[in-house]
CSV table of C-alpha atoms and ligand atoms in Angstrom, one decimal:
chain,number,residue,atom,x,y,z
A,1,MET,CA,22.5,-105.0,33.1
A,2,ASN,CA,24.9,-105.5,30.0
A,3,SER,CA,27.1,-102.6,30.5
A,4,GLU,CA,29.6,-104.6,32.7
A,5,GLN,CA,31.9,-107.4,31.9
A,6,PRO,CA,30.3,-110.8,31.5
A,7,LEU,CA,30.4,-113.0,34.5
A,8,LEU,CA,30.9,-116.1,32.2
A,9,ALA,CA,32.1,-115.8,28.6
A,10,VAL,CA,31.8,-119.0,26.7
A,11,SER,CA,33.3,-119.4,23.1
A,12,ASP,CA,33.2,-122.2,20.8
A,13,LEU,CA,32.8,-124.9,23.5
A,14,SER,CA,32.7,-128.6,22.4
A,15,HIS,CA,32.7,-132.0,24.1
A,16,LEU,CA,31.6,-134.9,22.0
A,17,TYR,CA,31.4,-138.5,23.3
A,18,ALA,CA,30.6,-139.7,19.8
A,19,PRO,CA,29.0,-137.8,16.7
A,20,GLY,CA,25.8,-135.9,18.0
A,21,LYS,CA,26.4,-137.1,21.6
A,22,GLY,CA,27.7,-134.3,23.7
A,23,PHE,CA,27.7,-130.7,22.5
A,24,GLU,CA,29.5,-128.6,20.0
A,25,GLN,CA,30.5,-125.1,19.2
A,26,VAL,CA,28.5,-123.3,22.1
A,27,SER,CA,29.2,-119.6,22.6
A,28,PHE,CA,27.3,-117.1,24.8
A,29,ASP,CA,28.0,-114.6,27.5
A,30,LEU,CA,26.3,-114.6,30.9
A,31,PHE,CA,25.8,-111.3,32.8
A,32,PRO,CA,25.5,-110.8,36.5
A,33,GLY,CA,21.9,-111.4,37.6
A,34,GLU,CA,20.9,-113.1,34.5
A,35,VAL,CA,19.1,-116.4,34.3
A,36,LEU,CA,19.8,-118.5,31.1
A,37,GLY,CA,17.8,-121.6,30.4
A,38,ILE,CA,19.0,-124.5,28.4
A,39,VAL,CA,16.2,-126.5,26.9
A,40,GLY,CA,15.9,-129.3,24.5
A,41,GLU,CA,14.9,-132.9,24.3
A,42,SER,CA,16.3,-135.8,26.3
A,43,GLY,CA,19.9,-136.6,25.1
A,44,SER,CA,20.5,-133.2,23.4
A,45,GLY,CA,23.6,-132.6,25.5
A,46,LYS,CA,22.1,-130.2,28.1
A,47,SER,CA,23.6,-131.9,31.2
A,48,THR,CA,26.9,-132.6,29.5
A,49,LEU,CA,27.1,-128.7,28.7
A,50,LEU,CA,26.2,-127.8,32.2
A,51,ARG,CA,29.0,-130.1,33.6
A,52,ALA,CA,31.6,-128.5,31.3
A,53,LEU,CA,30.3,-124.9,32.2
A,54,SER,CA,30.6,-125.6,35.9
A,55,ALA,CA,34.1,-127.1,35.8
A,56,ARG,CA,33.1,-130.7,36.4
A,57,LEU,CA,34.0,-131.9,32.9
A,58,THR,CA,37.0,-130.6,30.9
A,59,PRO,CA,35.9,-129.8,27.4
A,60,GLN,CA,37.7,-131.0,24.4
A,61,GLN,CA,37.6,-127.6,22.8
A,62,GLY,CA,36.8,-124.0,23.4
A,63,GLN,CA,37.2,-121.5,26.3
A,64,ILE,CA,35.3,-120.4,29.3
A,65,HIS,CA,36.2,-117.2,31.1
A,66,TYR,CA,34.8,-116.5,34.5
A,67,GLN,CA,35.2,-112.7,35.5
A,68,GLY,CA,37.8,-112.6,32.7
A,69,ARG,CA,39.9,-115.5,34.1
A,70,ASP,CA,40.3,-118.6,31.8
A,71,LEU,CA,38.6,-121.3,33.8
A,72,TYR,CA,40.5,-124.2,32.4
A,73,ALA,CA,43.8,-122.3,32.8
A,74,MET,CA,43.2,-122.1,36.6
A,75,SER,CA,44.6,-124.9,38.9
A,76,GLU,CA,42.3,-127.8,39.7
A,77,SER,CA,42.2,-126.6,43.4
A,78,ASP,CA,41.2,-123.0,42.3
A,79,ARG,CA,38.3,-124.5,40.3
A,80,ARG,CA,37.2,-126.6,43.2
A,81,ARG,CA,37.3,-123.7,45.6
A,82,LEU,CA,35.1,-121.7,43.2
A,83,LEU,CA,32.5,-124.5,43.3
A,84,ARG,CA,32.6,-124.4,47.1
A,85,THR,CA,32.2,-120.7,47.4
A,86,GLU,CA,31.2,-118.2,44.5
A,87,TRP,CA,29.5,-121.0,42.6
A,88,GLY,CA,26.7,-123.4,43.4
A,89,VAL,CA,25.4,-126.5,41.8
A,90,VAL,CA,21.9,-127.7,42.3
A,91,HIS,CA,21.5,-131.4,41.2
A,92,GLN,CA,18.2,-132.9,40.2
A,93,HIS,CA,18.5,-135.6,42.8
A,94,PRO,CA,19.0,-133.6,46.1
A,95,LEU,CA,21.0,-136.3,47.7
A,96,ASP,CA,23.6,-135.9,45.0
A,97,GLY,CA,24.3,-132.4,46.3
A,98,LEU,CA,23.9,-133.1,50.0
A,99,ARG,CA,26.0,-135.1,52.6
A,100,PRO,CA,23.6,-137.7,53.9
A,101,GLN,CA,25.5,-138.5,57.0
A,102,VAL,CA,25.6,-134.8,58.1
A,103,SER,CA,22.7,-132.9,59.7
A,104,ALA,CA,20.7,-130.3,57.9
A,105,GLY,CA,22.5,-127.6,59.8
A,106,GLY,CA,25.9,-129.3,59.1
A,107,ASN,CA,25.1,-129.4,55.4
A,108,ILE,CA,24.6,-125.6,55.4
A,109,GLY,CA,27.4,-124.9,57.8
A,110,GLU,CA,29.9,-126.8,55.7
A,111,ARG,CA,29.8,-124.2,52.9
A,112,LEU,CA,30.2,-121.5,55.5
A,113,MET,CA,33.3,-123.1,56.7
A,114,ALA,CA,34.7,-123.3,53.1
A,115,VAL,CA,34.6,-119.5,53.0
A,116,GLY,CA,36.5,-119.2,56.2
A,117,GLN,CA,33.9,-118.9,59.0
A,118,ARG,CA,34.9,-120.7,62.2
A,119,HIS,CA,32.5,-119.4,64.9
A,120,TYR,CA,30.1,-122.3,65.7
A,121,GLY,CA,27.3,-120.3,67.2
A,122,GLU,CA,27.3,-117.8,64.2
A,123,ILE,CA,27.3,-120.8,61.7
A,124,ARG,CA,24.5,-122.3,63.5
A,125,GLN,CA,22.6,-119.0,63.5
A,126,GLN,CA,23.1,-118.6,59.7
A,127,ALA,CA,22.1,-122.2,59.1
A,128,SER,CA,18.8,-121.6,61.0
A,129,ARG,CA,18.1,-118.4,59.1
A,130,TRP,CA,18.7,-120.1,55.9
A,131,LEU,CA,16.3,-123.1,56.9
A,132,GLU,CA,13.6,-120.4,57.6
A,133,GLU,CA,14.4,-118.8,54.1
A,134,VAL,CA,13.7,-122.1,52.4
A,135,GLU,CA,10.7,-122.8,54.5
A,136,ILE,CA,12.0,-125.8,56.6
A,137,PRO,CA,11.2,-125.7,60.3
A,138,VAL,CA,14.1,-124.7,62.3
A,139,SER,CA,13.4,-127.6,64.7
A,140,ARG,CA,14.8,-129.9,61.9
A,141,LEU,CA,18.2,-128.3,62.1
A,142,ASP,CA,19.9,-131.3,63.7
A,143,ASP,CA,18.1,-134.0,61.5
A,144,LEU,CA,19.6,-135.9,58.7
A,145,PRO,CA,18.6,-135.1,55.2
A,146,VAL,CA,17.4,-138.6,54.7
A,147,THR,CA,14.6,-138.0,57.2
A,148,PHE,CA,13.3,-135.2,54.9
A,149,SER,CA,10.7,-135.4,52.1
A,150,GLY,CA,12.0,-135.0,48.5
A,151,GLY,CA,10.8,-131.3,48.5
A,152,MET,CA,12.4,-130.5,51.7
A,153,GLN,CA,15.7,-132.2,50.6
A,154,GLN,CA,15.6,-130.0,47.6
A,155,ARG,CA,15.0,-126.8,49.5
A,156,LEU,CA,17.9,-127.9,51.8
A,157,GLN,CA,20.2,-128.3,48.8
A,158,ILE,CA,19.3,-124.9,47.7
A,159,ALA,CA,20.0,-123.4,51.1
A,160,ARG,CA,23.3,-125.1,51.2
A,161,ASN,CA,24.3,-123.5,47.9
A,162,LEU,CA,23.0,-120.1,48.5
A,163,VAL,CA,24.4,-119.5,52.0
A,164,THR,CA,27.8,-118.3,50.7
A,165,GLN,CA,26.0,-115.7,48.6
A,166,PRO,CA,27.2,-117.1,45.3
A,167,LYS,CA,27.6,-115.1,42.2
A,168,LEU,CA,26.5,-118.1,39.9
A,169,VAL,CA,24.4,-121.1,40.3
A,170,PHE,CA,24.1,-124.1,38.0
A,171,MET,CA,20.9,-126.0,38.2
A,172,ASP,CA,20.2,-129.3,36.5
A,173,GLU,CA,16.4,-130.0,36.4
A,174,PRO,CA,15.9,-128.7,40.0
A,175,THR,CA,12.2,-129.4,40.1
A,176,GLY,CA,12.5,-132.6,38.1
A,177,GLY,CA,11.8,-135.3,40.6
A,178,LEU,CA,9.0,-133.5,42.4
A,179,ASP,CA,5.2,-133.7,42.2
A,180,VAL,CA,3.4,-130.8,40.6
A,181,SER,CA,2.3,-128.9,43.7
A,182,VAL,CA,5.7,-129.3,45.4
A,183,GLN,CA,7.3,-128.2,42.2
A,184,ALA,CA,5.2,-125.0,41.9
A,185,ARG,CA,6.1,-123.9,45.5
A,186,LEU,CA,9.9,-124.6,44.9
A,187,LEU,CA,9.7,-122.6,41.6
A,188,ASP,CA,8.1,-119.7,43.5
A,189,LEU,CA,10.8,-119.8,46.0
A,190,LEU,CA,13.7,-120.1,43.6
A,191,ARG,CA,12.2,-117.2,41.6
A,192,THR,CA,12.2,-115.0,44.8
A,193,LEU,CA,15.6,-115.9,45.8
A,194,VAL,CA,17.1,-115.5,42.5
A,195,GLN,CA,15.7,-111.9,42.2
A,196,GLU,CA,16.6,-111.0,45.8
A,197,MET,CA,20.1,-112.1,45.6
A,198,ASN,CA,20.6,-110.9,42.1
A,199,LEU,CA,22.0,-114.3,41.2
A,200,ALA,CA,23.2,-115.4,37.8
A,201,VAL,CA,21.8,-118.8,37.0
A,202,ILE,CA,22.3,-121.4,34.3
A,203,ILE,CA,19.4,-123.8,34.4
A,204,VAL,CA,18.9,-127.0,32.5
A,205,THR,CA,15.3,-128.1,32.0
A,206,HIS,CA,13.2,-129.9,29.6
A,207,ASP,CA,10.1,-128.2,31.0
A,208,LEU,CA,9.3,-125.0,29.1
A,209,GLY,CA,7.0,-123.8,31.9
A,210,VAL,CA,10.0,-123.8,34.2
A,211,ALA,CA,12.1,-122.0,31.6
A,212,ARG,CA,9.3,-119.4,31.0
A,213,LEU,CA,9.0,-118.7,34.7
A,214,LEU,CA,12.7,-118.4,35.6
A,215,ALA,CA,14.9,-117.6,32.6
A,216,HIS,CA,15.5,-114.3,30.9
A,217,ARG,CA,17.1,-116.0,27.8
A,218,LEU,CA,17.1,-119.4,26.4
A,219,LEU,CA,19.5,-121.7,24.4
A,220,VAL,CA,17.7,-124.4,22.6
A,221,MET,CA,19.7,-127.5,22.0
A,222,LYS,CA,19.1,-130.3,19.4
A,223,GLU,CA,21.6,-133.1,19.0
A,224,GLY,CA,24.4,-131.2,20.8
A,225,ARG,CA,24.1,-128.0,19.0
A,226,VAL,CA,22.4,-124.7,19.9
A,227,VAL,CA,19.7,-124.2,17.1
A,228,GLU,CA,18.1,-121.1,18.6
A,229,SER,CA,18.7,-118.5,21.2
A,230,GLY,CA,17.2,-115.3,22.4
A,231,LEU,CA,14.9,-113.7,25.0
A,232,THR,CA,12.6,-116.2,26.6
A,233,ASP,CA,9.3,-114.7,25.6
A,234,ARG,CA,10.6,-114.2,22.0
A,235,VAL,CA,11.9,-117.8,21.6
A,236,LEU,CA,8.7,-119.3,23.2
A,237,ASP,CA,6.1,-116.9,21.5
A,238,ASP,CA,7.7,-116.6,18.2
A,239,PRO,CA,10.1,-119.5,17.6
A,240,HIS,CA,12.2,-119.2,14.4
A,241,HIS,CA,13.7,-122.7,14.2
A,242,ALA,CA,11.5,-125.5,13.2
A,243,TYR,CA,12.8,-127.7,16.0
A,244,THR,CA,11.8,-124.9,18.6
A,245,GLN,CA,8.4,-124.6,16.9
A,246,LEU,CA,7.9,-128.4,17.4
A,247,LEU,CA,9.1,-128.2,20.9
A,248,VAL,CA,6.7,-125.4,21.9
A,249,SER,CA,3.7,-126.9,20.0
A,250,SER,CA,4.3,-130.4,21.6
A,251,VAL,CA,3.8,-128.6,25.0
A,252,LEU,CA,0.7,-126.7,23.8
A,253,GLY,CA,-0.8,-129.7,22.0
B,301,LIG,N1,29.9,-140.3,30.1
B,301,LIG,C1,29.3,-140.4,29.0
B,301,LIG,N2,29.9,-141.3,28.1
B,301,LIG,C2,29.4,-141.5,26.9
B,301,LIG,N3,28.3,-140.9,26.4
B,301,LIG,C3,27.6,-140.0,27.2
B,301,LIG,C4,28.2,-139.7,28.6
B,301,LIG,N4,27.3,-138.9,29.2
B,301,LIG,C5,26.4,-138.5,28.2
B,301,LIG,N5,26.5,-139.3,27.1
B,301,LIG,C6,25.7,-139.3,26.0
B,301,LIG,O1,25.8,-137.8,25.5
B,301,LIG,C7,24.4,-137.4,25.0
B,301,LIG,C8,23.9,-136.3,25.8
B,301,LIG,O2,23.7,-136.6,27.1
B,301,LIG,P1,23.1,-135.6,28.2
B,301,LIG,O3,22.9,-136.2,29.4
B,301,LIG,O4,24.0,-134.4,28.2
B,301,LIG,O5,21.7,-135.1,27.5
B,301,LIG,P2,20.5,-134.2,28.3
B,301,LIG,O6,20.1,-133.3,27.2
B,301,LIG,O7,21.0,-133.6,29.5
B,301,LIG,O8,19.5,-135.5,28.4
B,301,LIG,P3,18.4,-135.6,29.7
B,301,LIG,O9,17.3,-134.5,29.5
B,301,LIG,O10,17.8,-136.9,29.3
B,301,LIG,O11,19.2,-135.6,31.0
B,301,LIG,C9,23.5,-138.7,25.2
B,301,LIG,O12,23.5,-139.4,24.0
B,301,LIG,C10,24.3,-139.5,26.3
B,301,LIG,O13,24.0,-140.8,26.0
């Protein structure tokens, strides 16, 4: 997997709102098909880091290269195009990532139109196929997302993001607001899709169970700094840093 060029190369990235608030000196490489989990307690800077990685917040320092191209040397419109096509962003609250006034089919179709598809019948067909893929009845194609349950809305947001076959998807607590049984089904679905599509994913979660299930590698954050990183099983089964040990034991305890 690691013989190729990294999809995303991050070096010495920092953005601080105030000392300890934000993140500093973050570096890592992400390869195609790799799932990186960012874990840590509330306020450790996970979401701020994810926003900077996904071109939604210009960092104060450091560099990000996507497929060898300097992300913040690109024009604003090129970065936006990436977000609509080769990248996806799955928000914790599905309505933050959906258009509430547009039907389920329209929410999926909009991304296809962003990659140049114009044929109405084909777009509708692909939207139907994606509803099936995420286990939403195709009969709901013309319904508005606000008429869906929270779990269905989240599955629709995932379909909207994946329909363009992105290379890289950013997820911020994608199962966070859902009850436990809905969470488990969604996690299963995500794991299957990520494997089938060979997606690279950066997922922020405070839930180590979610990290264990989805992520190949972890970054552990505390007060804006990465205190430990490594393969998921190694980090969770044999944590080296005292903070990671505390995090793991608080879940077990
Ligand atoms: N726009 C902002 N202006 C000022 N401070 C901010 C801003 N956004 C976040 N912060 C602060 O930066 C720190 C990191 O916040 P962030 O949301 O990245 O943490 P997090 O690890 O994602 O937390 P949670 O798990 O609770 O979402 C917090 O102290 C937060 O209050």
